[in-house]
Amino acid sequence: MRRFERGLAAAALAVAALMPHAKAAESLAALSFLVGERVADPVSGGRPNQGGKSEIRPDLNGSLLVRRDHTHMAEGGDLDMIMTMYAEGGYLRADFFDTAGHVIHYHVTELAPGRRVQFTSDPAPAAPTFRLTYEGLAGGRLAVRFEIAPPGPQPSFTLFTDGTLSPSP
């Protein structure tokens, strides 16, 4: 009987270990419209775009999504970015890093599964608030909008940049 009990306990631990991964994958399924390789449209946000590419792929057996961007800046130079999107404690979160030294920790504030997601930065005293919105468009295109609000209790966002991304040829 002890062998059976040990075997049952081991099986229960194995199932429990898989549960967080299954829940994370289920939560991340709402963001599946983001997955793919895309390039910036030549005219984006009503102005010429300098160019760039973005790739969002599942990683760690589907427990997170990783966004990698390479952007040619209008003022010259290039900027590389990485953003990880993951489920934690029943919530969708994201962490952003770039080669300019920016770090932004986000939580999802709006979600229309498979169509739209809005990330807002975690509140920090005397720091601006950032909002990043993705919206799925026809043909696998994505609309992207990045806004900033000055420090304060009621964020008043203003557009910093926006544009569209199309699937890579």
Short mmCIF file of N, CA and C in Angstrom, two decimals, residues 18-122:
data_model
loop_
_atom_site.label_atom_id
_atom_site.label_comp_id
_atom_site.label_asym_id
_atom_site.label_seq_id
_atom_site.Cartn_x
_atom_site.Cartn_y
_atom_site.Cartn_z
N LEU A 18 2.14 21.01 -13.43
CA LEU A 18 1.68 21.38 -14.76
C LEU A 18 0.58 22.44 -14.72
N MET A 19 -0.14 22.56 -13.64
CA MET A 19 -1.28 23.47 -13.55
C MET A 19 -0.91 24.92 -13.83
N PRO A 20 0.13 25.50 -13.19
CA PRO A 20 0.44 26.90 -13.48
C PRO A 20 0.76 27.11 -14.95
N HIS A 21 1.49 26.17 -15.56
CA HIS A 21 1.82 26.29 -16.99
C HIS A 21 0.54 26.25 -17.83
N ALA A 22 -0.37 25.35 -17.50
CA ALA A 22 -1.62 25.25 -18.26
C ALA A 22 -2.43 26.54 -18.13
N LYS A 23 -2.50 27.10 -16.92
CA LYS A 23 -3.24 28.35 -16.71
C LYS A 23 -2.57 29.50 -17.45
N ALA A 24 -1.23 29.55 -17.42
CA ALA A 24 -0.51 30.62 -18.12
C ALA A 24 -0.77 30.53 -19.62
N ALA A 25 -0.68 29.33 -20.18
CA ALA A 25 -0.92 29.15 -21.61
C ALA A 25 -2.34 29.54 -21.97
N GLU A 26 -3.30 29.18 -21.09
CA GLU A 26 -4.71 29.53 -21.33
C GLU A 26 -4.87 31.06 -21.32
N SER A 27 -4.26 31.74 -20.36
CA SER A 27 -4.34 33.20 -20.29
C SER A 27 -3.68 33.85 -21.50
N LEU A 28 -2.53 33.32 -21.89
CA LEU A 28 -1.80 33.89 -23.02
C LEU A 28 -2.51 33.64 -24.34
N ALA A 29 -3.42 32.67 -24.39
CA ALA A 29 -4.17 32.40 -25.61
C ALA A 29 -4.94 33.64 -26.06
N ALA A 30 -5.35 34.49 -25.12
CA ALA A 30 -6.06 35.72 -25.46
C ALA A 30 -5.18 36.68 -26.25
N LEU A 31 -3.86 36.47 -26.19
CA LEU A 31 -2.90 37.33 -26.90
C LEU A 31 -2.37 36.68 -28.17
N SER A 32 -2.94 35.57 -28.58
CA SER A 32 -2.42 34.83 -29.74
C SER A 32 -2.42 35.65 -31.03
N PHE A 33 -3.28 36.67 -31.11
CA PHE A 33 -3.31 37.51 -32.32
C PHE A 33 -2.02 38.32 -32.48
N LEU A 34 -1.24 38.42 -31.42
CA LEU A 34 0.03 39.16 -31.49
C LEU A 34 1.15 38.35 -32.11
N VAL A 35 1.03 37.03 -32.07
CA VAL A 35 2.12 36.16 -32.51
C VAL A 35 2.36 36.30 -34.01
N GLY A 36 3.63 36.46 -34.35
CA GLY A 36 4.03 36.54 -35.75
C GLY A 36 5.21 37.46 -35.95
N GLU A 37 5.63 37.51 -37.19
CA GLU A 37 6.74 38.38 -37.58
C GLU A 37 6.18 39.47 -38.48
N ARG A 38 6.47 40.73 -38.14
CA ARG A 38 5.89 41.86 -38.87
C ARG A 38 6.94 42.93 -39.13
N VAL A 39 6.63 43.76 -40.14
CA VAL A 39 7.47 44.92 -40.45
C VAL A 39 6.62 46.17 -40.35
N ALA A 40 7.29 47.27 -40.02
CA ALA A 40 6.58 48.55 -39.92
C ALA A 40 6.13 48.99 -41.30
N ASP A 41 4.90 49.48 -41.40
CA ASP A 41 4.38 49.98 -42.67
C ASP A 41 5.16 51.23 -43.06
N PRO A 42 5.39 51.46 -44.38
CA PRO A 42 6.17 52.62 -44.84
C PRO A 42 5.62 53.96 -44.36
N VAL A 43 4.30 54.09 -44.33
CA VAL A 43 3.68 55.28 -43.74
C VAL A 43 2.90 54.77 -42.55
N SER A 44 3.28 55.23 -41.38
CA SER A 44 2.70 54.71 -40.16
C SER A 44 2.34 55.87 -39.25
N GLY A 45 1.11 55.88 -38.75
CA GLY A 45 0.67 56.97 -37.90
C GLY A 45 0.60 58.29 -38.66
N GLY A 46 0.36 58.23 -39.98
CA GLY A 46 0.22 59.44 -40.79
C GLY A 46 1.53 60.10 -41.17
N ARG A 47 2.66 59.45 -40.90
CA ARG A 47 3.95 60.04 -41.24
C ARG A 47 4.89 58.94 -41.77
N PRO A 48 5.90 59.31 -42.55
CA PRO A 48 6.82 58.29 -43.06
C PRO A 48 7.51 57.56 -41.90
N ASN A 49 7.69 56.28 -42.08
CA ASN A 49 8.32 55.45 -41.06
C ASN A 49 9.74 55.15 -41.49
N GLN A 50 10.66 55.16 -40.56
CA GLN A 50 12.06 54.88 -40.85
C GLN A 50 12.32 53.39 -41.04
N GLY A 51 11.40 52.55 -40.60
CA GLY A 51 11.53 51.11 -40.79
C GLY A 51 11.84 50.38 -39.51
N GLY A 52 11.56 49.12 -39.55
CA GLY A 52 11.84 48.27 -38.40
C GLY A 52 11.07 46.97 -38.51
N LYS A 53 11.38 46.06 -37.60
CA LYS A 53 10.68 44.78 -37.60
C LYS A 53 10.36 44.39 -36.17
N SER A 54 9.33 43.57 -36.03
CA SER A 54 8.87 43.11 -34.74
C SER A 54 8.51 41.63 -34.85
N GLU A 55 8.91 40.88 -33.86
CA GLU A 55 8.58 39.46 -33.83
C GLU A 55 8.07 39.12 -32.44
N ILE A 56 6.93 38.43 -32.39
CA ILE A 56 6.39 37.97 -31.12
C ILE A 56 6.19 36.46 -31.24
N ARG A 57 6.83 35.74 -30.33
CA ARG A 57 6.80 34.28 -30.36
C ARG A 57 6.58 33.72 -28.96
N PRO A 58 5.92 32.55 -28.88
CA PRO A 58 5.83 31.86 -27.59
C PRO A 58 7.23 31.35 -27.20
N ASP A 59 7.48 31.26 -25.90
CA ASP A 59 8.75 30.74 -25.41
C ASP A 59 8.49 29.96 -24.12
N LEU A 60 9.49 29.24 -23.66
CA LEU A 60 9.40 28.41 -22.45
C LEU A 60 8.15 27.54 -22.47
N ASN A 61 8.03 26.77 -23.55
CA ASN A 61 6.89 25.85 -23.72
C ASN A 61 5.55 26.54 -23.64
N GLY A 62 5.47 27.77 -24.14
CA GLY A 62 4.20 28.49 -24.18
C GLY A 62 3.84 29.22 -22.90
N SER A 63 4.75 29.26 -21.92
CA SER A 63 4.42 29.92 -20.65
C SER A 63 4.61 31.43 -20.72
N LEU A 64 5.21 31.93 -21.81
CA LEU A 64 5.30 33.37 -22.01
C LEU A 64 5.43 33.68 -23.49
N LEU A 65 5.15 34.94 -23.84
CA LEU A 65 5.38 35.44 -25.18
C LEU A 65 6.56 36.40 -25.11
N VAL A 66 7.41 36.36 -26.12
CA VAL A 66 8.56 37.25 -26.17
C VAL A 66 8.47 38.10 -27.43
N ARG A 67 8.48 39.41 -27.24
CA ARG A 67 8.50 40.37 -28.36
C ARG A 67 9.92 40.88 -28.51
N ARG A 68 10.43 40.84 -29.73
CA ARG A 68 11.75 41.39 -30.05
C ARG A 68 11.57 42.36 -31.21
N ASP A 69 12.02 43.59 -31.01
CA ASP A 69 11.89 44.63 -32.04
C ASP A 69 13.26 45.19 -32.38
N HIS A 70 13.39 45.59 -33.64
CA HIS A 70 14.55 46.35 -34.09
C HIS A 70 13.99 47.52 -34.88
N THR A 71 14.26 48.75 -34.42
CA THR A 71 13.67 49.94 -35.02
C THR A 71 14.76 50.90 -35.46
N HIS A 72 14.59 51.45 -36.67
CA HIS A 72 15.47 52.52 -37.16
C HIS A 72 14.84 53.84 -36.73
N MET A 73 15.55 54.59 -35.95
CA MET A 73 15.02 55.83 -35.38
C MET A 73 15.08 56.98 -36.39
N ALA A 74 14.06 57.83 -36.41
CA ALA A 74 13.99 58.98 -37.32
C ALA A 74 15.17 59.92 -37.11
N GLU A 75 15.60 60.06 -35.86
CA GLU A 75 16.72 60.96 -35.55
C GLU A 75 18.08 60.29 -35.76
N GLY A 76 18.07 59.07 -36.26
CA GLY A 76 19.30 58.33 -36.52
C GLY A 76 19.53 57.26 -35.47
N GLY A 77 20.23 56.24 -35.86
CA GLY A 77 20.52 55.14 -34.95
C GLY A 77 19.42 54.10 -34.91
N ASP A 78 19.71 53.05 -34.21
CA ASP A 78 18.77 51.93 -34.08
C ASP A 78 18.45 51.71 -32.61
N LEU A 79 17.30 51.09 -32.37
CA LEU A 79 16.86 50.77 -31.02
C LEU A 79 16.35 49.33 -31.02
N ASP A 80 16.87 48.52 -30.10
CA ASP A 80 16.40 47.14 -29.94
C ASP A 80 15.60 47.05 -28.66
N MET A 81 14.52 46.27 -28.71
CA MET A 81 13.62 46.14 -27.57
C MET A 81 13.24 44.68 -27.36
N ILE A 82 13.00 44.34 -26.10
CA ILE A 82 12.46 43.02 -25.74
C ILE A 82 11.34 43.25 -24.74
N MET A 83 10.25 42.52 -24.93
CA MET A 83 9.15 42.57 -23.97
C MET A 83 8.67 41.14 -23.74
N THR A 84 8.58 40.74 -22.48
CA THR A 84 8.04 39.43 -22.15
C THR A 84 6.62 39.62 -21.61
N MET A 85 5.72 38.78 -22.08
CA MET A 85 4.32 38.81 -21.64
C MET A 85 4.02 37.47 -20.98
N TYR A 86 3.41 37.51 -19.80
CA TYR A 86 3.22 36.28 -19.04
C TYR A 86 2.03 36.42 -18.09
N ALA A 87 1.57 35.27 -17.60
CA ALA A 87 0.50 35.25 -16.60
C ALA A 87 1.15 35.05 -15.24
N GLU A 88 0.68 35.85 -14.27
CA GLU A 88 1.20 35.73 -12.90
C GLU A 88 0.05 36.01 -11.94
N GLY A 89 -0.22 35.05 -11.07
CA GLY A 89 -1.27 35.24 -10.08
C GLY A 89 -2.63 35.50 -10.68
N GLY A 90 -2.90 34.92 -11.85
CA GLY A 90 -4.19 35.10 -12.50
C GLY A 90 -4.30 36.37 -13.34
N TYR A 91 -3.22 37.13 -13.45
CA TYR A 91 -3.23 38.38 -14.23
C TYR A 91 -2.20 38.31 -15.35
N LEU A 92 -2.48 39.01 -16.44
CA LEU A 92 -1.50 39.12 -17.53
C LEU A 92 -0.60 40.32 -17.23
N ARG A 93 0.69 40.11 -17.36
CA ARG A 93 1.68 41.14 -17.08
C ARG A 93 2.69 41.17 -18.22
N ALA A 94 3.53 42.20 -18.24
CA ALA A 94 4.60 42.29 -19.24
C ALA A 94 5.74 43.13 -18.67
N ASP A 95 6.93 42.82 -19.12
CA ASP A 95 8.12 43.59 -18.76
C ASP A 95 8.84 43.98 -20.04
N PHE A 96 9.19 45.26 -20.16
CA PHE A 96 9.80 45.83 -21.36
C PHE A 96 11.21 46.32 -21.03
N PHE A 97 12.15 46.08 -21.96
CA PHE A 97 13.53 46.53 -21.84
C PHE A 97 14.01 46.99 -23.22
N ASP A 98 14.83 48.04 -23.28
CA ASP A 98 15.42 48.44 -24.56
C ASP A 98 16.87 48.83 -24.39
N THR A 99 17.55 49.01 -25.53
CA THR A 99 18.98 49.34 -25.51
C THR A 99 19.25 50.77 -25.07
N ALA A 100 18.22 51.58 -24.89
CA ALA A 100 18.38 52.94 -24.36
C ALA A 100 18.32 52.93 -22.83
N GLY A 101 18.11 51.75 -22.23
CA GLY A 101 18.09 51.64 -20.78
C GLY A 101 16.72 51.77 -20.14
N HIS A 102 15.66 51.83 -20.95
CA HIS A 102 14.31 51.92 -20.39
C HIS A 102 13.84 50.55 -19.89
N VAL A 103 13.17 50.55 -18.76
CA VAL A 103 12.54 49.36 -18.20
C VAL A 103 11.13 49.76 -17.78
N ILE A 104 10.13 49.03 -18.28
CA ILE A 104 8.74 49.32 -17.94
C ILE A 104 8.07 48.01 -17.52
N HIS A 105 7.42 48.04 -16.36
CA HIS A 105 6.65 46.89 -15.88
C HIS A 105 5.17 47.21 -16.10
N TYR A 106 4.50 46.33 -16.85
CA TYR A 106 3.11 46.56 -17.24
C TYR A 106 2.16 45.54 -16.60
N HIS A 107 0.90 45.92 -16.53
CA HIS A 107 -0.20 44.99 -16.26
C HIS A 107 -1.28 45.27 -17.32
N VAL A 108 -2.09 44.27 -17.62
CA VAL A 108 -3.14 44.44 -18.63
C VAL A 108 -4.32 45.18 -18.00
N THR A 109 -4.73 46.27 -18.65
CA THR A 109 -5.86 47.06 -18.14
C THR A 109 -7.09 46.94 -19.03
N GLU A 110 -6.90 46.41 -20.22
CA GLU A 110 -8.05 46.20 -21.12
C GLU A 110 -7.73 45.02 -22.01
N LEU A 111 -8.70 44.13 -22.19
CA LEU A 111 -8.46 42.95 -23.00
C LEU A 111 -9.74 42.54 -23.72
N ALA A 112 -9.65 42.45 -25.03
CA ALA A 112 -10.69 41.84 -25.86
C ALA A 112 -9.98 40.65 -26.51
N PRO A 113 -10.10 39.45 -25.92
CA PRO A 113 -9.33 38.30 -26.38
C PRO A 113 -9.32 38.13 -27.89
N GLY A 114 -8.11 37.98 -28.42
CA GLY A 114 -7.94 37.78 -29.85
C GLY A 114 -8.06 39.02 -30.70
N ARG A 115 -8.34 40.19 -30.08
CA ARG A 115 -8.55 41.41 -30.88
C ARG A 115 -7.79 42.62 -30.38
N ARG A 116 -7.72 42.80 -29.07
CA ARG A 116 -7.14 44.04 -28.53
C ARG A 116 -6.61 43.79 -27.13
N VAL A 117 -5.46 44.42 -26.83
CA VAL A 117 -4.91 44.37 -25.49
C VAL A 117 -4.27 45.72 -25.18
N GLN A 118 -4.46 46.16 -23.94
CA GLN A 118 -3.87 47.42 -23.50
C GLN A 118 -3.06 47.14 -22.23
N PHE A 119 -1.79 47.51 -22.27
CA PHE A 119 -0.90 47.37 -21.14
C PHE A 119 -0.68 48.76 -20.54
N THR A 120 -0.75 48.88 -19.22
CA THR A 120 -0.48 50.14 -18.54
C THR A 120 0.61 49.87 -17.52
N SER A 121 1.55 50.81 -17.42
CA SER A 121 2.67 50.61 -16.49
C SER A 121 2.19 50.61 -15.05
N ASP A 122 2.92 49.88 -14.24
CA ASP A 122 2.62 49.84 -12.81
C ASP A 122 2.86 51.23 -12.23
#
